[in-house]
mmCIF file of C-alpha atoms in Angstrom:
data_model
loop_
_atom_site.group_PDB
_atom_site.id
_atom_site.type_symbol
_atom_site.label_atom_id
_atom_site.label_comp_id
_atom_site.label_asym_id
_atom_site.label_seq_id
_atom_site.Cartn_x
_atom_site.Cartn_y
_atom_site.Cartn_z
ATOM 1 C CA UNK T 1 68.412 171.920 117.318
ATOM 2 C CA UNK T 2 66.577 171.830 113.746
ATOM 3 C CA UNK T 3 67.881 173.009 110.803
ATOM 4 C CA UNK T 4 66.339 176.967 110.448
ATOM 5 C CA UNK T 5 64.193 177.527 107.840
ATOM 6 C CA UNK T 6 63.098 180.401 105.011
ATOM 7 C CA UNK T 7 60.001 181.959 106.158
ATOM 8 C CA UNK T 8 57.980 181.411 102.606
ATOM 9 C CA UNK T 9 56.261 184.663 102.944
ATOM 10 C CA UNK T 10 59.196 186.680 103.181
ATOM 11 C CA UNK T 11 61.142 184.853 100.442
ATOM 12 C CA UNK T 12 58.403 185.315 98.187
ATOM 13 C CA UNK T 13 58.291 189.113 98.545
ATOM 14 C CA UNK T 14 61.776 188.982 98.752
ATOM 15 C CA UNK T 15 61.940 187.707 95.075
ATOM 16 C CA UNK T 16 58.926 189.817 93.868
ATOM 17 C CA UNK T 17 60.153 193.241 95.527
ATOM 18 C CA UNK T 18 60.775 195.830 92.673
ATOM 19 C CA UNK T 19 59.864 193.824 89.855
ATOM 20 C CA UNK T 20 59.375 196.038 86.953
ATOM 21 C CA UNK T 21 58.266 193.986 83.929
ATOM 22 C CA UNK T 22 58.611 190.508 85.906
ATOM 23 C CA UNK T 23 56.441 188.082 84.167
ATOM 24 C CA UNK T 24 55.598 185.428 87.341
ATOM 25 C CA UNK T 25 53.505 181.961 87.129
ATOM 26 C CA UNK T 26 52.391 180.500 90.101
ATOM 27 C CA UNK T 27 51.257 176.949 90.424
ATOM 28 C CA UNK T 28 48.239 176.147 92.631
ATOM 29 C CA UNK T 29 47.993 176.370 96.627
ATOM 30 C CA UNK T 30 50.095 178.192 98.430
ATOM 31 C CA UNK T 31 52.668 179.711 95.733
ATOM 32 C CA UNK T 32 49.973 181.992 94.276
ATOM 33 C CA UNK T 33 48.716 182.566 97.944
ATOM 34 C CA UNK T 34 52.534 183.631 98.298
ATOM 35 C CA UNK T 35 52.391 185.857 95.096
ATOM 36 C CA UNK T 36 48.989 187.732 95.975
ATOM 37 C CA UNK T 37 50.134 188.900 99.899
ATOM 38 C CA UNK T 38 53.509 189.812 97.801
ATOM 39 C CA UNK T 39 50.650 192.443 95.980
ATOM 40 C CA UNK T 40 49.079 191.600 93.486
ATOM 41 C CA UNK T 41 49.951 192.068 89.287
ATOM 42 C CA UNK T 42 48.513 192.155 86.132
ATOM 43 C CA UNK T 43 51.493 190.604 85.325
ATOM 44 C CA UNK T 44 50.824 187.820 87.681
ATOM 45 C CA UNK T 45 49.479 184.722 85.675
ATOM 46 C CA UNK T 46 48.160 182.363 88.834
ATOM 47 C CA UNK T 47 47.258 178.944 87.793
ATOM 48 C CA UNK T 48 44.258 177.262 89.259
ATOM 49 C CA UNK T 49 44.069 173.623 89.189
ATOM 50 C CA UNK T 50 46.527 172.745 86.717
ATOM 51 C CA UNK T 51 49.173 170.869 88.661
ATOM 52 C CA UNK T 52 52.140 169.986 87.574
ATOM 53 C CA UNK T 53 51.796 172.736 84.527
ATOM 54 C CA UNK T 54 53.479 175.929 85.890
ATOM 55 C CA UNK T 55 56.802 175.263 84.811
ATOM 56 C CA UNK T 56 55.788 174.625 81.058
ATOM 57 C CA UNK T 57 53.451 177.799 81.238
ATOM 58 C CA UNK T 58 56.337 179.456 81.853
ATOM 59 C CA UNK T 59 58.999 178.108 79.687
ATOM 60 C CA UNK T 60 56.509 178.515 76.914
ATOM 61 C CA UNK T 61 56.045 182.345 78.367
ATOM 62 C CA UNK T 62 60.092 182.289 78.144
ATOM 63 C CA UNK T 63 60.691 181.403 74.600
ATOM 64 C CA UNK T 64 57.662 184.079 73.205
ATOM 65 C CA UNK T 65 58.626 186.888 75.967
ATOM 66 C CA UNK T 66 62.676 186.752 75.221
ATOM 67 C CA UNK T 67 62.983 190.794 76.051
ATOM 68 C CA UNK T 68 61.616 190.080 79.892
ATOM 69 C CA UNK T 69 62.577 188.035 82.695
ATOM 70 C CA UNK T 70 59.426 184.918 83.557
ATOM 71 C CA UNK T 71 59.613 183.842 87.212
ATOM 72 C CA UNK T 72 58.082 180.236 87.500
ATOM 73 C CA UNK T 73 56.912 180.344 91.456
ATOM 74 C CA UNK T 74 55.589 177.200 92.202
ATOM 75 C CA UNK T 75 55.931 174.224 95.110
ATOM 76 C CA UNK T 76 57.868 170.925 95.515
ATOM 77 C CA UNK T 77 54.803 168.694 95.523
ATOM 78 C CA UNK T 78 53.701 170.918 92.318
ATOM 79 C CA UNK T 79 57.253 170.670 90.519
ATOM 80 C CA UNK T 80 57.101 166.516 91.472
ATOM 81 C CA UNK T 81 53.997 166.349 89.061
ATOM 82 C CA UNK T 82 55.776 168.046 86.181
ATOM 83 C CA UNK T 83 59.818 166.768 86.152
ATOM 84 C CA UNK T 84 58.981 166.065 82.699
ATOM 85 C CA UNK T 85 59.322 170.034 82.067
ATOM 86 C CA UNK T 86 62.627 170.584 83.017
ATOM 87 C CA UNK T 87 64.335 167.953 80.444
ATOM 88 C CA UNK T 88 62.213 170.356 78.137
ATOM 89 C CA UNK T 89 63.394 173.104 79.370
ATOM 90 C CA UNK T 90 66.994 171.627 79.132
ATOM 91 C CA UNK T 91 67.189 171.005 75.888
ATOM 92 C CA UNK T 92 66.292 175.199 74.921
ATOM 93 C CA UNK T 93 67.760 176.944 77.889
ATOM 94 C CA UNK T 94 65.947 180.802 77.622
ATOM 95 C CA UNK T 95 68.009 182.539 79.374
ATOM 96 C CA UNK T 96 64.928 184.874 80.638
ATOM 97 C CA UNK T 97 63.334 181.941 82.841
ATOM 98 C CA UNK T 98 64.497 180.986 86.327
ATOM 99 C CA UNK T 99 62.111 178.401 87.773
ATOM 100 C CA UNK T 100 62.111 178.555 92.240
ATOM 101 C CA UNK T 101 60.650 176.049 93.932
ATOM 102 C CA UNK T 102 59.543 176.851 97.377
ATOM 103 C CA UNK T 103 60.098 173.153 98.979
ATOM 104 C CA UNK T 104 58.244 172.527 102.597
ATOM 105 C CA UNK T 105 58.881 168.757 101.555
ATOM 106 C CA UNK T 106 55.070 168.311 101.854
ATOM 107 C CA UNK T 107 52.358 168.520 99.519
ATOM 108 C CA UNK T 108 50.267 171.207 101.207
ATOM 109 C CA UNK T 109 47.388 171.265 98.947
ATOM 110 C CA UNK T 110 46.800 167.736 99.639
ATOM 111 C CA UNK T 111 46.556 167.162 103.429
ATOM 112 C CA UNK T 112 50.434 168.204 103.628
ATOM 113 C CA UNK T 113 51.707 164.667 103.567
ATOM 114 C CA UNK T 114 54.961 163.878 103.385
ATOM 115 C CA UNK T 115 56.803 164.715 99.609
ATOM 116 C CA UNK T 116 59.846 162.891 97.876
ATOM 117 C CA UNK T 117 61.715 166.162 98.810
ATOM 118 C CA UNK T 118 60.657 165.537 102.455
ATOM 119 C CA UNK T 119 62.683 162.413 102.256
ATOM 120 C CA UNK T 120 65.475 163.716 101.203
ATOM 121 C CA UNK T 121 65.153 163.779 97.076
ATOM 122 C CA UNK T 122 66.545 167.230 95.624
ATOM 123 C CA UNK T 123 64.872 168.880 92.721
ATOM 124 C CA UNK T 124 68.098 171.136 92.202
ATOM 125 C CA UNK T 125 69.927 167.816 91.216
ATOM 126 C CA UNK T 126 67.051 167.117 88.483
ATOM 127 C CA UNK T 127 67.388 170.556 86.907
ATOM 128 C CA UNK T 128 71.195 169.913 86.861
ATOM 129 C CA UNK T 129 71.101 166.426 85.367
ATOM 130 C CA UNK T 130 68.233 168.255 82.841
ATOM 131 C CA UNK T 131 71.127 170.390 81.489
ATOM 132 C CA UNK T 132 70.371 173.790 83.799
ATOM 133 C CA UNK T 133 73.212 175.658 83.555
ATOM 134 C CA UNK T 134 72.805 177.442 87.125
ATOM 135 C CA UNK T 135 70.870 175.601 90.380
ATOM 136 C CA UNK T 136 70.894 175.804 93.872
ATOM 137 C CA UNK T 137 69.496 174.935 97.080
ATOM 138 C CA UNK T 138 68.817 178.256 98.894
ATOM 139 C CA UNK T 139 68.488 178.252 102.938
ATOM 140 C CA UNK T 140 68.982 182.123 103.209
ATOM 141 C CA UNK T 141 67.681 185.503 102.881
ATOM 142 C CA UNK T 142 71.384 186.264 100.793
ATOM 143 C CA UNK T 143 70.400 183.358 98.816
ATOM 144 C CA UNK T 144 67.143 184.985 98.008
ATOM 145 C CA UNK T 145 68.856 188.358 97.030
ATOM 146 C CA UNK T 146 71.364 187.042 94.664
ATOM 147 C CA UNK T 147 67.967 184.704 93.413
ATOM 148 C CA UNK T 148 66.122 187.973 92.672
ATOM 149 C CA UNK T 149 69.437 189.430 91.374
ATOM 150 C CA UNK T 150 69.642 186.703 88.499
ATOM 151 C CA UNK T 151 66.190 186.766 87.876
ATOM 152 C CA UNK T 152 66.467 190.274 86.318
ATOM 153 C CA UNK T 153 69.979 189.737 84.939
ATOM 154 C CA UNK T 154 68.437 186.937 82.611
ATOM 155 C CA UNK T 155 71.798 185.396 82.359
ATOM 156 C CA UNK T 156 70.974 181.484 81.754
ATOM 157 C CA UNK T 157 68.050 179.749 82.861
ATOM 158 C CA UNK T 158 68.106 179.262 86.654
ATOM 159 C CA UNK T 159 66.915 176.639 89.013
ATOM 160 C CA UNK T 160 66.691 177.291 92.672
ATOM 161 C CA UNK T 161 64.870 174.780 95.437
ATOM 162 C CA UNK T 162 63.967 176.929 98.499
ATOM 163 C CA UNK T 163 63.948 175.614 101.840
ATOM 164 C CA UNK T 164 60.989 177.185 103.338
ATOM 165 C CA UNK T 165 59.064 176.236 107.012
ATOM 166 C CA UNK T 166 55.922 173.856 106.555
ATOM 167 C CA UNK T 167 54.150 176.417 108.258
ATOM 168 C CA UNK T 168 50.053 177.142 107.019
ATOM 169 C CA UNK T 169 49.729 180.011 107.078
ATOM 170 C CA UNK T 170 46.318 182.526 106.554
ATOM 171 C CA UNK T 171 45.402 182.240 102.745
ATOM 172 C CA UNK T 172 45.891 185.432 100.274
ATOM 173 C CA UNK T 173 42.976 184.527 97.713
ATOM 174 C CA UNK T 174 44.153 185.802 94.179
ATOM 175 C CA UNK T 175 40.898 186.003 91.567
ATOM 176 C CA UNK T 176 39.524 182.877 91.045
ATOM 177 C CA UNK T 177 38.318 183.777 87.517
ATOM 178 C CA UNK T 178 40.365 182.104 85.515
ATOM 179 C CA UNK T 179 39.483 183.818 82.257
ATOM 180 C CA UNK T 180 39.847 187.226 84.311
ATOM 181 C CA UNK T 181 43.396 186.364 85.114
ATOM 182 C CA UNK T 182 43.931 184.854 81.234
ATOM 183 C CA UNK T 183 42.625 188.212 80.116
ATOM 184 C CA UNK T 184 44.473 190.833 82.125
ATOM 185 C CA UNK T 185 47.768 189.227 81.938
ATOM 186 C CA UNK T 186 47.723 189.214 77.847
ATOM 187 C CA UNK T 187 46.313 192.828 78.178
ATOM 188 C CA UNK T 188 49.418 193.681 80.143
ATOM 189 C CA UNK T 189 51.540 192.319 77.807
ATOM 190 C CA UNK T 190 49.629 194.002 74.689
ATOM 191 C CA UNK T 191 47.617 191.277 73.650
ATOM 192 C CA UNK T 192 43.870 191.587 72.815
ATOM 193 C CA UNK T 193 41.750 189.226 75.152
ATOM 194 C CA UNK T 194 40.051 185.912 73.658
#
């Protein structure tokens, strides 16, 4: 018998229950599809075809937004394109931003081929060896709750690879408008739009 597996719907809400002033970047596909049946946010900042970017969106969110916690949801395949990020990341440490990767080991937005992750390469290792001061591999709901639980401690930047089902499941469309989404999300915060 198979190894059981986080149901990625679930985990998301799990993580975005409650939120107060969670700041959250999604990268493409199915993360933001994740985020919007969660509810949607102003304070939701989904990113449309710009893989491999969410993490440094949000570390850059991180350094300018020290007083609130910035949840980078994104996927393996999505994370793969941006390792780069996370030495980055390393080398500042804001203790606001937890990056959690939902990892299917595919990458779904592609024809959900197999991913390094699938074959066995661990993102929570890279965040370690990057100089993150707190990772894990999560394969449970309690996993998820102590996630959420750091995420609006902001006590050290935080690195967690979730083991979610490959599953496809029904698309949760956020807006599409890119500049909308720009635009409300630096309203929310106070910012006049550009």
């Amino acid at each position: 018998m198979g190894k059981q597996l986080l149901d990625r719907r679930a985990a998301s809400a799990a993580l975005l229950q409650d939120r107060g002033d969670l700041l959250v970047v999604t990268g493409l596909g199915s993360p933001s599809y994740d985020a919007m049946a969660a509810g949607d946010n102003d304070l939701n900042y989904y990113l449309w075809a710009a893989m491999g970017s969410a993490a440094t969106v949000g570390f850059g969110l991180a350094m300018t937004q020290r007083d609130k916690p910035v949840l980078v949801l994104t996927g393996d395949g999505e994370m793969l394109m941006g390792l780069g990020a996370l030495a980055s990341i390393g080398q500042k440490l804001p203790p606001n931003l937890t990056i959690a990767v939902l990892d299917n080991g595919h990458y779904g937005e592609t024809g959900m081929q197999k991913s390094h992750t699938g074959n066995g390469l661990e993102l929570a290792r890279f965040a370690e060896a990057a100089n993150f001061p707190w990772t894990r591999v999560i394969e449970d709901m309690a996993g998820v709750a102590e996630l959420r639980d750091r995420i609006h401690a902001k006590e050290g930047t935080s690195f967690a690879a979730l083991k979610i089902a490959a599953d496809e499941l029904p698309r949760a469309l956020p807006p599409r408008d890119a500049v909308h989404v720009k635009n409300r999300f630096r309203a929310a915060l106070g910012h006049s739009t550009i």
